[in-house]
Each structure stands twice: as structure tokens, then as C-alpha cells.
PDB file of C-alpha atoms in Angstrom:
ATOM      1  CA  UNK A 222      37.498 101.694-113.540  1.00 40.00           C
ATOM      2  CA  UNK A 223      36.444 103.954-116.152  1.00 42.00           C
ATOM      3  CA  UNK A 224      35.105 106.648-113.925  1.00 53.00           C
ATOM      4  CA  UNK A 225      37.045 108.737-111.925  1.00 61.00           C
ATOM      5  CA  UNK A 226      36.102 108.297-107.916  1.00 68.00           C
ATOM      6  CA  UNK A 227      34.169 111.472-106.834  1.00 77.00           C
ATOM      7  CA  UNK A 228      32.573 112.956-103.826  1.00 79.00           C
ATOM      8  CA  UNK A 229      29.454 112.911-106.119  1.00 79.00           C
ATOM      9  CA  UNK A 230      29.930 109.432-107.251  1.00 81.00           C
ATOM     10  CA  UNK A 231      30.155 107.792-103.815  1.00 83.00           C
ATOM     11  CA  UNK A 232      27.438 109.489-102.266  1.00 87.00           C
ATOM     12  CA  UNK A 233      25.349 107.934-105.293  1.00 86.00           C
ATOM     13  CA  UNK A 234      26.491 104.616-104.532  1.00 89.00           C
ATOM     14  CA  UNK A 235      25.929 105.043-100.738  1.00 92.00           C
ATOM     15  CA  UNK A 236      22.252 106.163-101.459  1.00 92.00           C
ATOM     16  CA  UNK A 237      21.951 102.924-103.802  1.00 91.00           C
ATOM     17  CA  UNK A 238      23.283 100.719-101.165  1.00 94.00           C
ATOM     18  CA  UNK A 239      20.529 101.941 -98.795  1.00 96.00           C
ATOM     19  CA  UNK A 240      17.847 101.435-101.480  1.00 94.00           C
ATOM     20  CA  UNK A 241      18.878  98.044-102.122  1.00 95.00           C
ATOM     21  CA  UNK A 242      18.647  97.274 -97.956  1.00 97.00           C
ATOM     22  CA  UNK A 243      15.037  98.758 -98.146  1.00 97.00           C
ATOM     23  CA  UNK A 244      14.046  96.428-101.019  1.00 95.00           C
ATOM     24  CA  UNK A 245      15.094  93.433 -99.166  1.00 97.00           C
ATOM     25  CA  UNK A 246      13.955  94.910 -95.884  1.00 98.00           C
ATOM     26  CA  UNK A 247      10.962  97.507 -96.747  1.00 97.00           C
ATOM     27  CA  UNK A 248      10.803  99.991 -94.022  1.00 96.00           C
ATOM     28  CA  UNK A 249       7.015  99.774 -93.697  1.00 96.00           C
ATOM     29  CA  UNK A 250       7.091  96.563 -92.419  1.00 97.00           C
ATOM     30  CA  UNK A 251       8.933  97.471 -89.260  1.00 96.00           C
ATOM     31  CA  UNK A 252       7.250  98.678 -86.109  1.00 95.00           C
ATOM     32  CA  UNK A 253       7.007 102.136 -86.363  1.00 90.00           C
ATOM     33  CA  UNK A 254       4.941 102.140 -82.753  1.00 92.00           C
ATOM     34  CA  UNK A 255       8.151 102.128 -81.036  1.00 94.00           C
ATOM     35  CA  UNK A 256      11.148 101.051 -83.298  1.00 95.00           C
ATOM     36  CA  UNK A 257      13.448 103.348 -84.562  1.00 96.00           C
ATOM     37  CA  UNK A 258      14.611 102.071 -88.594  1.00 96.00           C
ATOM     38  CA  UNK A 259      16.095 103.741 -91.153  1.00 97.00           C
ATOM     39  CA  UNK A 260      19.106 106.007 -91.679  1.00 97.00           C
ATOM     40  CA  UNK A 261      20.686 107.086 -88.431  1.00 97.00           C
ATOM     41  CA  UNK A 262      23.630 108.747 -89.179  1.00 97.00           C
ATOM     42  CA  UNK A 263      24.302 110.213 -91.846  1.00 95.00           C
ATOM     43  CA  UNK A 264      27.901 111.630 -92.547  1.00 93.00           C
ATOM     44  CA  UNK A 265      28.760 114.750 -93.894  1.00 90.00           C
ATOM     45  CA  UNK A 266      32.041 113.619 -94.664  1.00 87.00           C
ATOM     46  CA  UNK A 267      32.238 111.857 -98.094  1.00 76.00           C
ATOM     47  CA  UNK A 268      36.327 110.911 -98.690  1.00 67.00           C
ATOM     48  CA  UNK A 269      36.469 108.806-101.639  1.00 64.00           C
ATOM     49  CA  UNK A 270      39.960 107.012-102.225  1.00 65.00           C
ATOM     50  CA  UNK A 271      39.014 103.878-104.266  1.00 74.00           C
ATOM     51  CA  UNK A 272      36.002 102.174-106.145  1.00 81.00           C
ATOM     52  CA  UNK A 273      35.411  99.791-103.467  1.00 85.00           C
ATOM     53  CA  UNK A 274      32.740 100.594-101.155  1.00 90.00           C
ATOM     54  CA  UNK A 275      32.182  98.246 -98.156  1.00 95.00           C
ATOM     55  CA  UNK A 276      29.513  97.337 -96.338  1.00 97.00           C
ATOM     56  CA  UNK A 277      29.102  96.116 -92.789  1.00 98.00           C
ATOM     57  CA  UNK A 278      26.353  93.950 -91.225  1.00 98.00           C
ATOM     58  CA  UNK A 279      26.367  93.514 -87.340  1.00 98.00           C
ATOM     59  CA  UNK A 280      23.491  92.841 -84.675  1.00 98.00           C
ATOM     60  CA  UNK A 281      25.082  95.639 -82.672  1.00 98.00           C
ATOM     61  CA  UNK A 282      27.253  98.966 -83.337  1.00 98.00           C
ATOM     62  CA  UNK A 283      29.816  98.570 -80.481  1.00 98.00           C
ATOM     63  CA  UNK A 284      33.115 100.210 -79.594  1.00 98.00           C
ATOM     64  CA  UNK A 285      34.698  97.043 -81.260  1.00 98.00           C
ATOM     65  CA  UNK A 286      32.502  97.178 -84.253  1.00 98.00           C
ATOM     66  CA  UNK A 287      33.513 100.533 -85.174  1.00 98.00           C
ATOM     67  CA  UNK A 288      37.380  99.768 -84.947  1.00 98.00           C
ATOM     68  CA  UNK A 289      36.365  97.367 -87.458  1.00 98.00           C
ATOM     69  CA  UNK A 290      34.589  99.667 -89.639  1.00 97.00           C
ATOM     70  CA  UNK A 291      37.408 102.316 -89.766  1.00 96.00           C
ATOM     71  CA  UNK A 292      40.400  99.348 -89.931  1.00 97.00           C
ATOM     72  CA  UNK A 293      38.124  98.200 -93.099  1.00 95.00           C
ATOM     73  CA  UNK A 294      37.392 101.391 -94.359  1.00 94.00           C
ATOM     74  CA  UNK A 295      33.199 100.645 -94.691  1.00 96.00           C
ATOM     75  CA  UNK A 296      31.005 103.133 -96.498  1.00 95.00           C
ATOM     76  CA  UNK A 297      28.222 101.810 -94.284  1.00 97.00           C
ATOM     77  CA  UNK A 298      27.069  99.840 -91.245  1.00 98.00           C
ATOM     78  CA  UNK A 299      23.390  98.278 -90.898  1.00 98.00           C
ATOM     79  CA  UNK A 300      23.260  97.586 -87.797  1.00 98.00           C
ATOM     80  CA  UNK A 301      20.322  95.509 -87.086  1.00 98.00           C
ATOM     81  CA  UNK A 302      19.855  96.973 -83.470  1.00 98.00           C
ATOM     82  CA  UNK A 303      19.689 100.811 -83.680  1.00 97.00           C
ATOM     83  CA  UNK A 304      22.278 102.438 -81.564  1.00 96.00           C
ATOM     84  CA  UNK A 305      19.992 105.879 -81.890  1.00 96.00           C
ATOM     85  CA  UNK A 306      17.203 104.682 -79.984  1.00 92.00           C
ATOM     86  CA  UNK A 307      15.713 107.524 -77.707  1.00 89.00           C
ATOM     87  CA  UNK A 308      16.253 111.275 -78.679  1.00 89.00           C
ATOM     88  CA  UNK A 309      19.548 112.339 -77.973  1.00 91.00           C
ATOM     89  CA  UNK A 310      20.139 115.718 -75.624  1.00 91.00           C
ATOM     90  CA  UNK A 311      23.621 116.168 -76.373  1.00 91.00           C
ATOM     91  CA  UNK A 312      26.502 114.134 -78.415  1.00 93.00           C
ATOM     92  CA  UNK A 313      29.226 114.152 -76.764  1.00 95.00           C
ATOM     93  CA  UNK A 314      32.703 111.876 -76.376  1.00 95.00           C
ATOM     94  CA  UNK A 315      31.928 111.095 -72.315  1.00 94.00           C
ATOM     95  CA  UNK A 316      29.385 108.766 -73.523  1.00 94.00           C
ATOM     96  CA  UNK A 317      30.256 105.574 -75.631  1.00 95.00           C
ATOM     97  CA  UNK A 318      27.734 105.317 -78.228  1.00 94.00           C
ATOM     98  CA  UNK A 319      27.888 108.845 -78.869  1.00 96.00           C
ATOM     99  CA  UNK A 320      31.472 109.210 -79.192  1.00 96.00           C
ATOM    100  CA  UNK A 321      31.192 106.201 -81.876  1.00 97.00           C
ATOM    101  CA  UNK A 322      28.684 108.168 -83.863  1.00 97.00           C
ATOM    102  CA  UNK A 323      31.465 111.050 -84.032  1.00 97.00           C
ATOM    103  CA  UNK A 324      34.153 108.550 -84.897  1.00 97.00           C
ATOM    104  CA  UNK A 325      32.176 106.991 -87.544  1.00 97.00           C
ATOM    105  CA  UNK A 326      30.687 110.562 -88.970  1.00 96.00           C
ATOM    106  CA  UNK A 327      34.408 112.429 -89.155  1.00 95.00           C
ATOM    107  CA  UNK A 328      35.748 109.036 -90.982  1.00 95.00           C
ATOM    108  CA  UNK A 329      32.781 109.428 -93.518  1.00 94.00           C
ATOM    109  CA  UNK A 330      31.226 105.906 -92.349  1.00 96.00           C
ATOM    110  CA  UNK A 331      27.036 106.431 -92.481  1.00 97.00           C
ATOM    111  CA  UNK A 332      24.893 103.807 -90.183  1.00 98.00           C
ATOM    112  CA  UNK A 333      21.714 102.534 -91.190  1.00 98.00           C
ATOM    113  CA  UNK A 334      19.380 100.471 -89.067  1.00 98.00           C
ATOM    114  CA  UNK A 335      16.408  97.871 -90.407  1.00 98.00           C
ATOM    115  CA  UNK A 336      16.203  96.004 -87.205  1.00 98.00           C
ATOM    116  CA  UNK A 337      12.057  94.573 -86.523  1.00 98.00           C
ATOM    117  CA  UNK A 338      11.632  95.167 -90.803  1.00 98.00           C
ATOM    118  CA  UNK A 339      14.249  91.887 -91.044  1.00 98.00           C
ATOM    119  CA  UNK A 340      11.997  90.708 -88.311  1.00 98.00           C
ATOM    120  CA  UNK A 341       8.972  90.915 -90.147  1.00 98.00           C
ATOM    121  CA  UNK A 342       9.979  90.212 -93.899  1.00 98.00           C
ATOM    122  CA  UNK A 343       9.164  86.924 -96.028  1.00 97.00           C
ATOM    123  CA  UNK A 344      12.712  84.940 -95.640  1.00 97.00           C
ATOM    124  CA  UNK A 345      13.430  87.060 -92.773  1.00 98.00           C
ATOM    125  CA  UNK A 346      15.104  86.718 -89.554  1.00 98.00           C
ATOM    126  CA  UNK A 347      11.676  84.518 -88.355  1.00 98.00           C
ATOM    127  CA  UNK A 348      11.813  82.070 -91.088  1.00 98.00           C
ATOM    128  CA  UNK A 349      15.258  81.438 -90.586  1.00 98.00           C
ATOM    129  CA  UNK A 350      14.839  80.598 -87.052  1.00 98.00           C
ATOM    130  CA  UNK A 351      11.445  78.227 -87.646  1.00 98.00           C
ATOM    131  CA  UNK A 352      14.111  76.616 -90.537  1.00 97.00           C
ATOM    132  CA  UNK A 353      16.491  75.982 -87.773  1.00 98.00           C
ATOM    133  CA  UNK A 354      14.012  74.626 -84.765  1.00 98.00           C
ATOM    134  CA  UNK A 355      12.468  72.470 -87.597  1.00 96.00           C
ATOM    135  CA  UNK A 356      15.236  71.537 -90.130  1.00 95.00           C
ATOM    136  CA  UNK A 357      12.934  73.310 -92.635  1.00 94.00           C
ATOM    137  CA  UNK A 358      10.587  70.166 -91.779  1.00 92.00           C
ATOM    138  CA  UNK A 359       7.149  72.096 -91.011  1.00 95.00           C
ATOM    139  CA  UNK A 360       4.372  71.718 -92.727  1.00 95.00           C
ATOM    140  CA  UNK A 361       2.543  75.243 -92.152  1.00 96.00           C
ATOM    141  CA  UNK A 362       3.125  78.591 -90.684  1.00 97.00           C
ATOM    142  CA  UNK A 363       1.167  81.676 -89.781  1.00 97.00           C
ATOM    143  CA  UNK A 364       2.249  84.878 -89.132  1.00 97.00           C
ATOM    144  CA  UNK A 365       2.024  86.215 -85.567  1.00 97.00           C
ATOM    145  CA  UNK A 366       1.071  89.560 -85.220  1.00 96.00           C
ATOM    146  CA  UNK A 367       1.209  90.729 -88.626  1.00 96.00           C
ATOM    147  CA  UNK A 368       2.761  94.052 -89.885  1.00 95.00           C
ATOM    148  CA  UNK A 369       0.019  96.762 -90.412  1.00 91.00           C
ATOM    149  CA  UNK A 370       1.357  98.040 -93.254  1.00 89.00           C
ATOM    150  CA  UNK A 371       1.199  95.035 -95.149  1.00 89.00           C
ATOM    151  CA  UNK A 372      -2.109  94.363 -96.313  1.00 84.00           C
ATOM    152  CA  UNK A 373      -1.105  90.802 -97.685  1.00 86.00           C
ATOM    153  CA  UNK A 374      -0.374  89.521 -93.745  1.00 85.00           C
ATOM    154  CA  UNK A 375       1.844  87.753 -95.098  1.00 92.00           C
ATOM    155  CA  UNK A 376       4.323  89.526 -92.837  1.00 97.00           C
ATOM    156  CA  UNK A 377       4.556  90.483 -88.865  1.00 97.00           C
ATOM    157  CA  UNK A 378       6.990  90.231 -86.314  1.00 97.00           C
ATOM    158  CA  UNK A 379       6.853  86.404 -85.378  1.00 98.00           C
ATOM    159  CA  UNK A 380       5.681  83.066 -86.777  1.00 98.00           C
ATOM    160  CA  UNK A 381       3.995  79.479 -85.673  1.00 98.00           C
ATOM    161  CA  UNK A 382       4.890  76.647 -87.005  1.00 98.00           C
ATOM    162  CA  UNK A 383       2.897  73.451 -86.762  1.00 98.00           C
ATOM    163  CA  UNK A 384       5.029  69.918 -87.438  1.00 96.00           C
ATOM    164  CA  UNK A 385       4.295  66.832 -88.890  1.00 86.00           C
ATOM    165  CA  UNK A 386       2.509  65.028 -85.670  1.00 80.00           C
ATOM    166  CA  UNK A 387       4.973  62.377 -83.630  1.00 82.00           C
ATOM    167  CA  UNK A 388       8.006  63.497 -85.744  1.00 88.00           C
ATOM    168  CA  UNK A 389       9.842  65.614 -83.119  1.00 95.00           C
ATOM    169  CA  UNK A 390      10.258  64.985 -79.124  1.00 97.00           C
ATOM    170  CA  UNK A 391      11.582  68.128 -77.192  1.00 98.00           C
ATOM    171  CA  UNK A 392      15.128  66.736 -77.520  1.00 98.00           C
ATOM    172  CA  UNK A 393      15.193  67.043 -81.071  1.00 97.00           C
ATOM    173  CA  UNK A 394      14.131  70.474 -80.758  1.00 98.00           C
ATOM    174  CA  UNK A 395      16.248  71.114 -78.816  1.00 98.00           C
ATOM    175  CA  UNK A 396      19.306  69.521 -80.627  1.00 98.00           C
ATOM    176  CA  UNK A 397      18.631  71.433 -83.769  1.00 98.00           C
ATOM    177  CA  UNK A 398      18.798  74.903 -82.033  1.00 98.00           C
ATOM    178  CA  UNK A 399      21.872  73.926 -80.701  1.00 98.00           C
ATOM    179  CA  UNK A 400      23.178  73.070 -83.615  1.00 98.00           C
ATOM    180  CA  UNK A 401      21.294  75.832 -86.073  1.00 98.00           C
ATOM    181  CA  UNK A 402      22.506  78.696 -83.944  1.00 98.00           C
ATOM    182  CA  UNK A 403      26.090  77.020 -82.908  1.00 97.00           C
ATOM    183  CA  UNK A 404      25.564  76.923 -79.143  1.00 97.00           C
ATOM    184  CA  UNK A 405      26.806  74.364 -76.654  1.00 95.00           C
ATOM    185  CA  UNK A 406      24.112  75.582 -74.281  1.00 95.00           C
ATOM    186  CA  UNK A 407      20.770  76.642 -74.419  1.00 97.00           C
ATOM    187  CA  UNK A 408      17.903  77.503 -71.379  1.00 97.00           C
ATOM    188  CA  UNK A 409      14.574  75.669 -71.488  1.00 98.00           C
ATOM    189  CA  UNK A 410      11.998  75.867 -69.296  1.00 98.00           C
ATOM    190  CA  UNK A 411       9.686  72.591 -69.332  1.00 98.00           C
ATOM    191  CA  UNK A 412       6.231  72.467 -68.899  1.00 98.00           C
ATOM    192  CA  UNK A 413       5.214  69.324 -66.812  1.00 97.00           C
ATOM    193  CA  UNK A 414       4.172  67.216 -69.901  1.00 97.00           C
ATOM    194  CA  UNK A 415       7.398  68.051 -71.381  1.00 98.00           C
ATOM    195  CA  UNK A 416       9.261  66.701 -68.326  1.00 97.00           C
ATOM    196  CA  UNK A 417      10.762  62.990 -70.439  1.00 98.00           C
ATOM    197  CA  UNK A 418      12.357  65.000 -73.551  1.00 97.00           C
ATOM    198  CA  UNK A 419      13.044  62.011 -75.176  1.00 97.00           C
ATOM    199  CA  UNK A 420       9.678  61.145 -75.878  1.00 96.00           C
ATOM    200  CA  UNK A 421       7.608  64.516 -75.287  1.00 96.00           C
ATOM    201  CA  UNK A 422       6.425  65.210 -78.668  1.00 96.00           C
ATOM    202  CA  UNK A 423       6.059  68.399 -80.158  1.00 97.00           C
ATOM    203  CA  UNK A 424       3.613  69.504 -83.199  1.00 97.00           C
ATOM    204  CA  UNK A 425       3.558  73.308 -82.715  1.00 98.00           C
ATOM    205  CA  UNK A 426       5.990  76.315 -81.583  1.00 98.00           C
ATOM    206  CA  UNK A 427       5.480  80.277 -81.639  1.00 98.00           C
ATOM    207  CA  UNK A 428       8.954  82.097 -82.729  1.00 98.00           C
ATOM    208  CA  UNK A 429       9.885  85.058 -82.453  1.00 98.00           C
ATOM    209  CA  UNK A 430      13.588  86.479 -82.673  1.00 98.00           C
ATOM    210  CA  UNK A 431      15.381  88.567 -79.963  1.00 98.00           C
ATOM    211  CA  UNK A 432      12.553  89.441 -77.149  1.00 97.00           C
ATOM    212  CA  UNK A 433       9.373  87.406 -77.375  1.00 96.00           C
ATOM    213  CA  UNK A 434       7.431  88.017 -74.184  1.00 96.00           C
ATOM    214  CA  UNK A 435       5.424  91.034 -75.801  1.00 95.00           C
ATOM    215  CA  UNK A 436       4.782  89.192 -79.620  1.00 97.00           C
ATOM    216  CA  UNK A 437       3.958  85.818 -78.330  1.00 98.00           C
ATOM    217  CA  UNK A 438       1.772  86.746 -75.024  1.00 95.00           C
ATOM    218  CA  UNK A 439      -1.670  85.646 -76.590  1.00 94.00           C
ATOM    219  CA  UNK A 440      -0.152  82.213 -78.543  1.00 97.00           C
ATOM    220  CA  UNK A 441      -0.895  78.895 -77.188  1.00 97.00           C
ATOM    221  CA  UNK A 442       1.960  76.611 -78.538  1.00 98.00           C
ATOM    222  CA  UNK A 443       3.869  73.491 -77.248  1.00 98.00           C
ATOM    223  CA  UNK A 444       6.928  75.074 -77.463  1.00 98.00           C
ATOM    224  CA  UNK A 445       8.190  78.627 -77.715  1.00 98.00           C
ATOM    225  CA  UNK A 446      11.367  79.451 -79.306  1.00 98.00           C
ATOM    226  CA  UNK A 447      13.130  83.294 -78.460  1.00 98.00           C
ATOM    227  CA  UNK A 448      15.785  84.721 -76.771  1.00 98.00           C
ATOM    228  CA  UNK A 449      14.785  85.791 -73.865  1.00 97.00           C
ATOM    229  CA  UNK A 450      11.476  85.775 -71.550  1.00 98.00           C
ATOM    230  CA  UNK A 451      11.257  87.220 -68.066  1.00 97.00           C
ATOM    231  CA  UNK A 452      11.354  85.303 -65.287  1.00 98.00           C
ATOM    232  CA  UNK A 453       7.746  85.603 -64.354  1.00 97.00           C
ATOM    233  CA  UNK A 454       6.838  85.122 -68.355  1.00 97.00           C
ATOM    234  CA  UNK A 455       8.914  82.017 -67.808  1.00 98.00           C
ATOM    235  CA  UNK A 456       6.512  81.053 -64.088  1.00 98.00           C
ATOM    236  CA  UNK A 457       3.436  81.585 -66.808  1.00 97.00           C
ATOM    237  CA  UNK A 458       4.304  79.868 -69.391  1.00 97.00           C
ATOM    238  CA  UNK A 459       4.716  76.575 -67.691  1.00 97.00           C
ATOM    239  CA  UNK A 460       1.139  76.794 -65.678  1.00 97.00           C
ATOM    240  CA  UNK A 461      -0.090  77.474 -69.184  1.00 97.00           C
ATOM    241  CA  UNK A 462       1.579  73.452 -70.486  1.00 98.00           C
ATOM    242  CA  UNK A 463       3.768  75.361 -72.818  1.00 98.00           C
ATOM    243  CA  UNK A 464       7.965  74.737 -72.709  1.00 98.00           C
ATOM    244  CA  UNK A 465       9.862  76.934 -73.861  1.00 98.00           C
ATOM    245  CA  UNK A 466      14.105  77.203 -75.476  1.00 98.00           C
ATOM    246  CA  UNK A 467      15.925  80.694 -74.051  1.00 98.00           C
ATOM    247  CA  UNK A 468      18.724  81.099 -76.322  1.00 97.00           C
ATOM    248  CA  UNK A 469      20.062  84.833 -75.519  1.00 96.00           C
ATOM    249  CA  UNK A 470      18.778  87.654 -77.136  1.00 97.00           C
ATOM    250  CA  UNK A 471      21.200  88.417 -79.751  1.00 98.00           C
ATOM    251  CA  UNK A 472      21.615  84.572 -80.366  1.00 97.00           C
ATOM    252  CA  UNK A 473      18.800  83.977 -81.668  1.00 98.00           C
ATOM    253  CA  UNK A 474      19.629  87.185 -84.612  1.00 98.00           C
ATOM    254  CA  UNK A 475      23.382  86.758 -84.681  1.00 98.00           C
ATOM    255  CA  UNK A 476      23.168  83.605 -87.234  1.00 98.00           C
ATOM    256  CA  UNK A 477      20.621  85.100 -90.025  1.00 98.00           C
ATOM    257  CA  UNK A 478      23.677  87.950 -90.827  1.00 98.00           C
ATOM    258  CA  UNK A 479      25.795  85.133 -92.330  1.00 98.00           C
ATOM    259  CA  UNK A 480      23.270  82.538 -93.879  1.00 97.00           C
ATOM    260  CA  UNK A 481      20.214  84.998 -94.837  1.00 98.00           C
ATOM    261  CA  UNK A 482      20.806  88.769 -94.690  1.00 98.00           C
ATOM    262  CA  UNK A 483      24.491  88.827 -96.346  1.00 98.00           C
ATOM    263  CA  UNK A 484      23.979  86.496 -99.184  1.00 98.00           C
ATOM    264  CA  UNK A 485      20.337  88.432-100.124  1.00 97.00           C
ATOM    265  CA  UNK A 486      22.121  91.835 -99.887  1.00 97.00           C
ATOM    266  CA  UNK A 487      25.317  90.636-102.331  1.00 95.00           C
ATOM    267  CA  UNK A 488      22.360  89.198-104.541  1.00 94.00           C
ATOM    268  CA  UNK A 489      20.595  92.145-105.303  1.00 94.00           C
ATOM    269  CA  UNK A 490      23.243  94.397-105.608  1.00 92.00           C
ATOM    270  CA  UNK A 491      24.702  92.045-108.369  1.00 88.00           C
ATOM    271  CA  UNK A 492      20.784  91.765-109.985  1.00 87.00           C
ATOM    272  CA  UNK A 493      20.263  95.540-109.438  1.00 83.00           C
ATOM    273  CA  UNK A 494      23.866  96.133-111.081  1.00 79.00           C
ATOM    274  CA  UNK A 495      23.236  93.839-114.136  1.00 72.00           C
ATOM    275  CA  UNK A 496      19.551  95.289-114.740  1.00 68.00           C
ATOM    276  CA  UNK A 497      19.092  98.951-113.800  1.00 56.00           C
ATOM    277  CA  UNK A 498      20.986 101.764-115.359  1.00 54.00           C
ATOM    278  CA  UNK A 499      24.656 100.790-115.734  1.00 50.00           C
ATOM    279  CA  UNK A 500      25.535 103.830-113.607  1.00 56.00           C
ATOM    280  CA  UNK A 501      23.665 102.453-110.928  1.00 64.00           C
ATOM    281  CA  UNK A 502      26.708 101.593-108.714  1.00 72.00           C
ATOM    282  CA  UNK A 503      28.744 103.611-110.572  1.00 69.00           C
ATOM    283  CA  UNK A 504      31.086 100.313-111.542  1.00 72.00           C
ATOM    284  CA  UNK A 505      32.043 100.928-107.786  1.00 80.00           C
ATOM    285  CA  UNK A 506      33.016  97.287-106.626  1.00 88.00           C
ATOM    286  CA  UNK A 507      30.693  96.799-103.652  1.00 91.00           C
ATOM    287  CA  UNK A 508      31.844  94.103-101.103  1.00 95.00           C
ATOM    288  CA  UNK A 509      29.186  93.072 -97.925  1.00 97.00           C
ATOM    289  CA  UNK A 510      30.780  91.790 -94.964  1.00 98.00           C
ATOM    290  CA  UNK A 511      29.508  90.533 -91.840  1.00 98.00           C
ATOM    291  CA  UNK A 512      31.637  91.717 -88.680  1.00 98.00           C
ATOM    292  CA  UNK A 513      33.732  89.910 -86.939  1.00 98.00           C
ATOM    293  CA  UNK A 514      33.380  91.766 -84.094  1.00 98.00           C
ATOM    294  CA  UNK A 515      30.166  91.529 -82.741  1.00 98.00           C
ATOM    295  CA  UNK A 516      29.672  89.183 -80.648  1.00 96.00           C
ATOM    296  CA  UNK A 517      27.048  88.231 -77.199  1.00 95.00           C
ATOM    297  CA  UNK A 518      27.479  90.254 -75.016  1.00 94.00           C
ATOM    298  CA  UNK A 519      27.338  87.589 -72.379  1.00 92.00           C
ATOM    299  CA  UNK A 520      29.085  84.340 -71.976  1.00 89.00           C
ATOM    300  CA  UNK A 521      28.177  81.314 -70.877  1.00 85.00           C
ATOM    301  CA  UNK A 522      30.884  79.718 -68.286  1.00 86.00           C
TER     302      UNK A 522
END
């Protein structure tokens, strides 16, 4: 490395890294009605040692996640859930999320959260999932409930698909969530024309990542696609004719860290490296992991 590591130089680089997370992930597509996005803790404690600066994707910033962080030394978690959701009274170490965000701030680790932006975005955590009900096989989408700050529509906070008519029966659909989002076991709730999966055909299905009940209340679809519905959502849905596949919230995010969000990010630091100002990453070797610790919080016996 030709430049010597700095205070000043890696607290440039962790400023770029956040820039290039808002380019993929533009913070005025997220919901700012009740979401809480952007950087959430920032630390005051800047300890350069080396030129590698680390970055660490997870769904959510537990107690496990941030033993990670510190074992790997990160310069910064986005966490796609915020764990600063409601305004804090106090920070203190009796209470588990706070006492991470003191661990993370003395050991000079900053968090940054995009969370319903990923939700919303082109390629984002939506299109993944109607690429894995669908095997990318759909031949048209809209955007359900778009973002408001996006005056293309082209973006919002879930999706419908429609299929080619007669291809899939609810099986299939079924079978490719399974397999897309590596679970032996999924909840569905049939509607009564859905009751013989092996031939039930579906054309159409509203999707919508994490928590769907609220984003997909007005959408008439054969199938929804989410990770989780109340139970009386659940009651609804089926006098309405419309199944539905319950995969667990964070299921149904878990997956796009690994096949959409990581790959992007390590993209566009390389383009933004080769093409901006050759300082922009201050030759700093920049290496985006996803953890290994996060994980459902609930299991399936």
C-alpha cells in the first residue's frame, strides 16, 4: 500500500462504503412513514491497523453477530433490520441491543441499516423472491404499492407476478420456494380451489418479503408468497379463494444477502474503485462478507 493507514483515511473509506450502499439501495425509496434507514451508529472510535476494511451484511444485529464483527474486525455492519428502531431513553449494558451498540461503538465498528429501501429497489429483495417462486419464468410484474419518492413507480415495497397460464400447479410453487430459499418446510394455507396441489394451477401471486399482511391487504392473487400473515389474515385470505406459502419472516430476506445484495455491493465498489478518483477507497482493500451468524430465530422441529 502506498499510503500510510490513517484515522483520516479510514473514516474516508467508511463514508465511501456507505455511499456505495445508498447507490445500490437509495434511501428515498424506503418507507420513511415508519421505517427507520440509514446510519445508526456511528462510532467515534476510528482505530486503523491495516488497509483492509470489512464489511458485514446480516438480516439482524444480534449478540452473535457482533462477536462476529469484532472476531473479524468489520469497519461496518448493514444490517438489513434496524436494531435502533424506537427512540432510545437510555443506553445502557442491562439491555442487549444496547449493550451491543456500546461494544460495537468502543471497537470502532459503525452500523448502517437500508432495510424496506432493499425492499423496494429494482433487483431488490422482491425480485429475488418472484425469481425464486417462479424460476425467473413470469411473464409480467407490477409493483405493489409503489415508493412515493420514486416518480418512475417502478419501485415499492412488493410485487405481482402473473405466469404463463397452465404452467405451474401449487406444488410446483411450492417446490421452488423450498428449494430457492433452502427450507425443508414451509406453511401454506389453501384456499378451497387449491385443495389437489398437483393439479391446482396458478397464473398470479402478490410478494412481498418479511411481513406482508399490511402491503398485500388490497391484492387479489392466486397465491401469496411472504413470511408471515396473522392468523386471522390467514382465516381471510382463504374466504377470499386466495392460498397462500408462510415461509418465516426472516426466511424469506435471509437468501437475497448471499445471491443479490453481496455480489451488487463487491460490484460497485470494484466499478466505483476503477472509475472515480483513484483515492476513492484510498487503495484500502475492501472485503464484503455475509455473516455467518445470523440465523432464524426459530426452528422448525
Amino acid at each position: 500500500m502506498s499510503k500510510a493507514v490513517t484515522v483520516a483515511s479510514t473514516t474516508r473509506v467508511l463514508k465511501s462504503l456507505i455511499s456505495t450502499v445508498q447507490q445500490l439501495f437509495p434511501v428515498a425509496l424506503a418507507d420513511d412513514v415508519w421505517d427507520n434507514t440509514g446510519l445508526l451508529l456511528e462510532s467515534p472510535v476510528i482505530a486503523p491497523t491495516t488497509n483492509r476494511a470489512r464489511v458485514l451484511l446480516t438480516i439482524d444485529l444480534t449478540t452473535a453477530v457482533v462477536d462476529e464483527a469484532l472476531q473479524k474486525k468489520a469497519l461496518l455492519i448493514v444490517a438489513y433490520h434496524p436494531i435502533i428502531f424506537r427512540p432510545l431513553k437510555q443506553i445502557t449494558k442491562s439491555n442487549t441491543q444496547q449493550h451491543s451498540l456500546l461494544r460495537l461503538a468502543h471497537a470502532g465498528i459503525s452500523v448502517y441499516s437500508p432495510h424496506t429501501a432493499v425492499d423496494a429497489q429494482v433487483g431488490g429483495m422482491n425480485d429475488w423472491l418472484a425469481d425464486v417462486a417462479s424460476r425467473g419464468q413470469y411473464i409480467s410484474t407490477k409493483v405493489i404499492q409503489p415508493s412515493k419518492n420514486d416518480p418512475s413507480g417502478g419501485t415499492g415495497f412488493g410485487r405481482l407476478i402473473t405466469l404463463s397460464e397452465g404452467i405451474y400447479t401449487v406444488r410446483n410453487i411450492i417446490e421452488n420456494v423450498k428449494s430457492g430459499l433452502h427450507l425443508k418446510n414451509v406453511q401454506v394455507a389453501l384456499a378451497d380451489r387449491h385443495q389437489d396441489v398437483d393439479s391446482a394451477t396458478i397464473s398470479t401471486i402478490a410478494i412481498c418479503a418479511g411481513s406482508g399482511g399490511s402491503v398485500l391487504s388490497n391484492i387479489d392473487a392466486d397465491l401469496w408468497f411472504t413470511g408471515e400473515l396473522s392468523h386471522h389474515e390467514v382465516l381471510a385470505l382463504r374466504e377470499r379463494g386466495i392460498s397462500a406459502i408462510i415461509c418465516g419472516h426472516t426466511n424469506t430476506e435471509r437468501g437475497y444477502l448471499t445471491t443479490g445484495f453481496a455480489p451488487k455491493l463487491h460490484a460497485l465498489i470494484k466499478s466505483n474503485t476503477e472509475t472515480l478518483d483513484a483515492n476513492h477507497y484510498e487503495k484500502y482493500d475492501i472485503e464484503v462478507m455475509v455473516s455467518e451468524a445470523d440465523r432464524d430465530p426459530i426452528t422448525v422441529f
